[in-house]
Coordinates of C-alpha atoms in Angstrom, one line a residue:
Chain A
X211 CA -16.2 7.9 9.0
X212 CA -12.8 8.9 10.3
X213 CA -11.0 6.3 8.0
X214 CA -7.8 4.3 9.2
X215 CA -6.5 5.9 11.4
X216 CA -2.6 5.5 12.5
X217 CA -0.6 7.1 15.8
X218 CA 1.4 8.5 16.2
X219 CA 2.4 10.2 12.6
X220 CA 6.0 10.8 13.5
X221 CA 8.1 8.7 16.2
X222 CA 12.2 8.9 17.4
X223 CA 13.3 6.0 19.0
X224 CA 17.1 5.4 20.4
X225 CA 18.6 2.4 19.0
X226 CA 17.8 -0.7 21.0
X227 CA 14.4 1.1 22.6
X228 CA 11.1 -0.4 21.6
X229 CA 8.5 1.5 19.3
X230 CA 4.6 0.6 19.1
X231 CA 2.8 1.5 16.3
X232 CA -1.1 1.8 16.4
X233 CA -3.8 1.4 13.8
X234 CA -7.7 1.8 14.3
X235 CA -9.1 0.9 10.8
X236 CA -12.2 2.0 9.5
X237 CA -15.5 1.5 11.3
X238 CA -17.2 -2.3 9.8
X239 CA -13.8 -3.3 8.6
X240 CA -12.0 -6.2 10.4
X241 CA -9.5 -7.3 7.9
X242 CA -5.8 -5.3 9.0
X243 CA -2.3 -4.9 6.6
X244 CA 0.8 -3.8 8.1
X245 CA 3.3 -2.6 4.9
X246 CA 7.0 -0.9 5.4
X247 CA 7.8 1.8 2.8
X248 CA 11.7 2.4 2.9
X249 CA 12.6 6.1 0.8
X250 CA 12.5 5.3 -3.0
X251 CA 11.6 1.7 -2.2
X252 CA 7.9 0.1 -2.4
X253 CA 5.1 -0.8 0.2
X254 CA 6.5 -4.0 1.0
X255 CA 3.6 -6.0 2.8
X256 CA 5.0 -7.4 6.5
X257 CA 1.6 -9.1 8.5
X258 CA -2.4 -9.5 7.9
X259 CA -4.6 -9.5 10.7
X260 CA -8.2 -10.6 11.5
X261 CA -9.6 -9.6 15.1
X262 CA -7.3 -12.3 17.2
X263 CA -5.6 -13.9 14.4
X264 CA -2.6 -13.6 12.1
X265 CA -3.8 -14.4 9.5
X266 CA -0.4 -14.0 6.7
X267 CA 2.9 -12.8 8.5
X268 CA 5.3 -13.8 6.2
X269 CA 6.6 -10.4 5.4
X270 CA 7.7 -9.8 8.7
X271 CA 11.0 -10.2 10.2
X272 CA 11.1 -13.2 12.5
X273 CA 13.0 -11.2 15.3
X274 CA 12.2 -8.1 17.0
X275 CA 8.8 -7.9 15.5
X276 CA 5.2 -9.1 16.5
X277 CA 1.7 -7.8 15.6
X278 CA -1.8 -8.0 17.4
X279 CA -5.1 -7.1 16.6
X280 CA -7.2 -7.6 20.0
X281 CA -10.8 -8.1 20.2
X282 CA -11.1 -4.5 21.1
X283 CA -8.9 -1.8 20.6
X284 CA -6.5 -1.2 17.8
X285 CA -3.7 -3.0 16.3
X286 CA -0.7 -2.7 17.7
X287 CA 2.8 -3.5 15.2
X288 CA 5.7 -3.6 18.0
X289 CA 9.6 -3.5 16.8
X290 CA 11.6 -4.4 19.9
X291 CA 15.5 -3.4 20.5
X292 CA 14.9 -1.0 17.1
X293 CA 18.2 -0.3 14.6
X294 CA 19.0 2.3 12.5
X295 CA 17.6 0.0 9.6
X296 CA 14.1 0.2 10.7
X297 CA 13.5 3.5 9.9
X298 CA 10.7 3.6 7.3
X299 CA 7.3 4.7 7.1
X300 CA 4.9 1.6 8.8
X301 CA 1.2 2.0 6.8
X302 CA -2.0 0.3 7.7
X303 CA -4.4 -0.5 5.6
X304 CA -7.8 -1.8 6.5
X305 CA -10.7 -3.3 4.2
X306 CA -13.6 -6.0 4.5
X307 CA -12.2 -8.6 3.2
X308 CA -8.8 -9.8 0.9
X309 CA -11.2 -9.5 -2.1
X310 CA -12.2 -5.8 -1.6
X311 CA -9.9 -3.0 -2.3
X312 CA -7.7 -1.5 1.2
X313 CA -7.8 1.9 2.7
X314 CA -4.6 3.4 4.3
X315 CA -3.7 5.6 7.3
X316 CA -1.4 8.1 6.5
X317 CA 1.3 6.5 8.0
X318 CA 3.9 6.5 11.1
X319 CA 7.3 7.7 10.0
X320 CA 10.0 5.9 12.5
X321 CA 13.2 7.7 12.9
X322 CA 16.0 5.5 14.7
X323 CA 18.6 7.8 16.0
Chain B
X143 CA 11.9 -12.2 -12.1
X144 CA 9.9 -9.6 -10.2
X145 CA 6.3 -10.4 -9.6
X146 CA 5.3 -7.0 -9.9
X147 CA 7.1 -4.5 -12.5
X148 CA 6.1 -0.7 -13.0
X149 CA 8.6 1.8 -14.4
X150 CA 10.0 4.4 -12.2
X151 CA 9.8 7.5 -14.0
X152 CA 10.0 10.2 -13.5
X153 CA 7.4 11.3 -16.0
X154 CA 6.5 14.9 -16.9
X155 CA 3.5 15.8 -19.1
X156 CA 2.0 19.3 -19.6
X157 CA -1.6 19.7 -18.4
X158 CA -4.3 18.6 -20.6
X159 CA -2.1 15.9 -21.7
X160 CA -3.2 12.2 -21.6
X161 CA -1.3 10.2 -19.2
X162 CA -0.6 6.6 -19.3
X163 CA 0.7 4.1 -16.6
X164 CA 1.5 1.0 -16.8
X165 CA 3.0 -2.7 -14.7
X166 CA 3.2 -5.6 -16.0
X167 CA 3.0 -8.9 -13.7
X168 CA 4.5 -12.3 -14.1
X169 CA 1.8 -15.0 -11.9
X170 CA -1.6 -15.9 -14.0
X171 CA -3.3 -16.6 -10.7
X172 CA -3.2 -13.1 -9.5
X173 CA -6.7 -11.7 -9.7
X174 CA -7.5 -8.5 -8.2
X175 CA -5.9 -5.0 -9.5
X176 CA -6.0 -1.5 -8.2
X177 CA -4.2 1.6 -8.9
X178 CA -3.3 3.8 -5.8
X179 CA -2.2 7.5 -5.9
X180 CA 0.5 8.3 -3.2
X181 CA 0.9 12.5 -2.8
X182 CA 4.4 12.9 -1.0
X183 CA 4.4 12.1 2.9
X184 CA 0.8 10.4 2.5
X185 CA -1.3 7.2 2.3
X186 CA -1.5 5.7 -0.5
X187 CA -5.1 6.6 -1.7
X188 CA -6.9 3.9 -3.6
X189 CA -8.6 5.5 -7.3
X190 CA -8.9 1.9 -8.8
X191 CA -9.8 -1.6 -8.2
X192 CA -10.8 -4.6 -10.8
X193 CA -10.9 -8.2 -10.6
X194 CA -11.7 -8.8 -14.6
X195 CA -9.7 -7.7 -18.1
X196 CA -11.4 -4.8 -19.9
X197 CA -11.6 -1.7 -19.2
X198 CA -13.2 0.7 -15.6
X199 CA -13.7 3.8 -15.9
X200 CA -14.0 6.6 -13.4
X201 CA -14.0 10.2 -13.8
X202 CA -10.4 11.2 -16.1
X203 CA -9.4 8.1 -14.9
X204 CA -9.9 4.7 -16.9
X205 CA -8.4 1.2 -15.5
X206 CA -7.4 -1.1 -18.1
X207 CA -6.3 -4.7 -17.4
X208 CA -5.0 -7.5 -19.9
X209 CA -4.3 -11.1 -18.3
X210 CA -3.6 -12.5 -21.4
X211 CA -0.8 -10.4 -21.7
X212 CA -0.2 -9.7 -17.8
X213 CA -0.6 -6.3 -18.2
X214 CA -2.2 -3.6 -16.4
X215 CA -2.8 0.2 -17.4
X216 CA -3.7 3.3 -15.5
X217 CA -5.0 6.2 -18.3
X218 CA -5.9 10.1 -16.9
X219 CA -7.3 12.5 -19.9
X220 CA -6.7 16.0 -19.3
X221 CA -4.3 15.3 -16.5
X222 CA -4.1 18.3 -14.1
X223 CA -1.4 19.6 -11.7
X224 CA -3.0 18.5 -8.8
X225 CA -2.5 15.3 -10.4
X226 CA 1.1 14.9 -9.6
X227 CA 2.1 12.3 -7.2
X228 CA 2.9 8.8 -7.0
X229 CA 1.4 6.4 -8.8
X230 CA 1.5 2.8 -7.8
X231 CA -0.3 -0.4 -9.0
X232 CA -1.1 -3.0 -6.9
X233 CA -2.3 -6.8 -7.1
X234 CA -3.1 -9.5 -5.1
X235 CA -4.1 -13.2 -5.2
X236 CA -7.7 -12.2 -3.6
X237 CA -9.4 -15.0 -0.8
X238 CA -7.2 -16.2 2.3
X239 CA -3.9 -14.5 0.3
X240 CA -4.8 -11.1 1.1
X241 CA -1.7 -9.0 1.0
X242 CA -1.0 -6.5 -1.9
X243 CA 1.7 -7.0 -3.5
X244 CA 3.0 -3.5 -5.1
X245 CA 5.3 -2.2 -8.2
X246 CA 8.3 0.6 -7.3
X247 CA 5.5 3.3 -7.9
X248 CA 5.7 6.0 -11.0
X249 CA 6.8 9.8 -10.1
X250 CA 4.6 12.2 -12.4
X251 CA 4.5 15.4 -12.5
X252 CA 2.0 17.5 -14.5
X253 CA 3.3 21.1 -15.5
X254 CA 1.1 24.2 -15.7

């Protein structure tokens, strides 16, 4: 079992380009958390997915932001027209259900320059 | 007031020394606790999870939760340098409210 997996683990974006983050959580787990960690901040939870469904997105900025978590493939967190201020490391976590403890990727690390 | 508070640190212990963590939390509805260990530039790693007051242990590493008092505890005995990292408690609501909700983490560092 690879675990959650997250791609890419580093990304630069200009200011105003888009960045897409990917997550593939682990294998029987359909139950997806996007978190922002700013440097000496906290995770800060942004959206919670089910396959097709957003679930809880009320940590997530209502511009520039979405979040999808097809049927197949992985979920996808994309910040449109990115600022400096979005640089952060984006976690997923993935788990079975709300009521079972969450496994994070390592993390994408967005640098806006 | 902050739903979720967990000293800062930094906190430095010799090794072999017993290590306690601690949040407190301010909603009596909140049922489901866990204790993750973040190592710099990483995940956060899940060591703990409990959903009832009392005590889990695992290993070094006991959970200990009080919701009578909103209080939540992290102990490792004979703490080792490998050890050192984050610490960060987290705590949700559990059923359709399923994000975490996490405290400012605590920096330790176990000396040699």
């Amino acid at each position: 079992n690879a675990g959650v997996m997250q791609n890419p683990r580093h990304l630069v974006r200009r200011r105003g380009q888009e960045a897409r983050l990917r997550c593939s959580p682990m294998k029987g787990h359909s139950h997806v958390y996007w978190y922002r960690q700013l440097p000496e901040e906290g995770l800060k939870f942004m959206v919670y997915l089910q396959k097709e469904n957003i679930i809880d997105e009320s940590g997530m900025p209502k511009e520039r932001f979405s979040a999808e978590f097809p049927k197949e493939g992985p979920s996808i967190l994309r910040i449109q027209q990115v600022v400096r201020g979005d640089s952060a490391a984006y976690f997923c976590a993935s788990s079975q259900g709300s009521n079972y403890g969450y496994t994070f990727g390592s993390g994408t690390r967005l640098t806006v320059v | 007031q902050k739903e979720v508070e967990q000293d800062p640190g930094p906190l430095s212990v010799p090794e072999g020394a017993i290590v306690s963590l601690n949040c407190t939390y301010s909603n009596s509805a909140f049922q489901y606790f866990m204790w993750y260990r973040q190592y710099s530039r990483k995940g956060p790693e899940l060591l703990m999870y409990t959903y009832s007051s009392g005590n889990k242990e695992d290993g070094r590493f006991t959970a200990q939760v009080d919701k009578s008092s909103k209080y939540i505890s992290l102990f490792i005995r004979d703490s080792q340098p490998s050890d050192s990292a984050t610490y960060l408690c987290a705590i949700n609501y559990g059923g359709s409210q399923g994000n975490l909700i996490f405290g400012k983490g605590t920096k330790l560092s176990v000396k040699p």
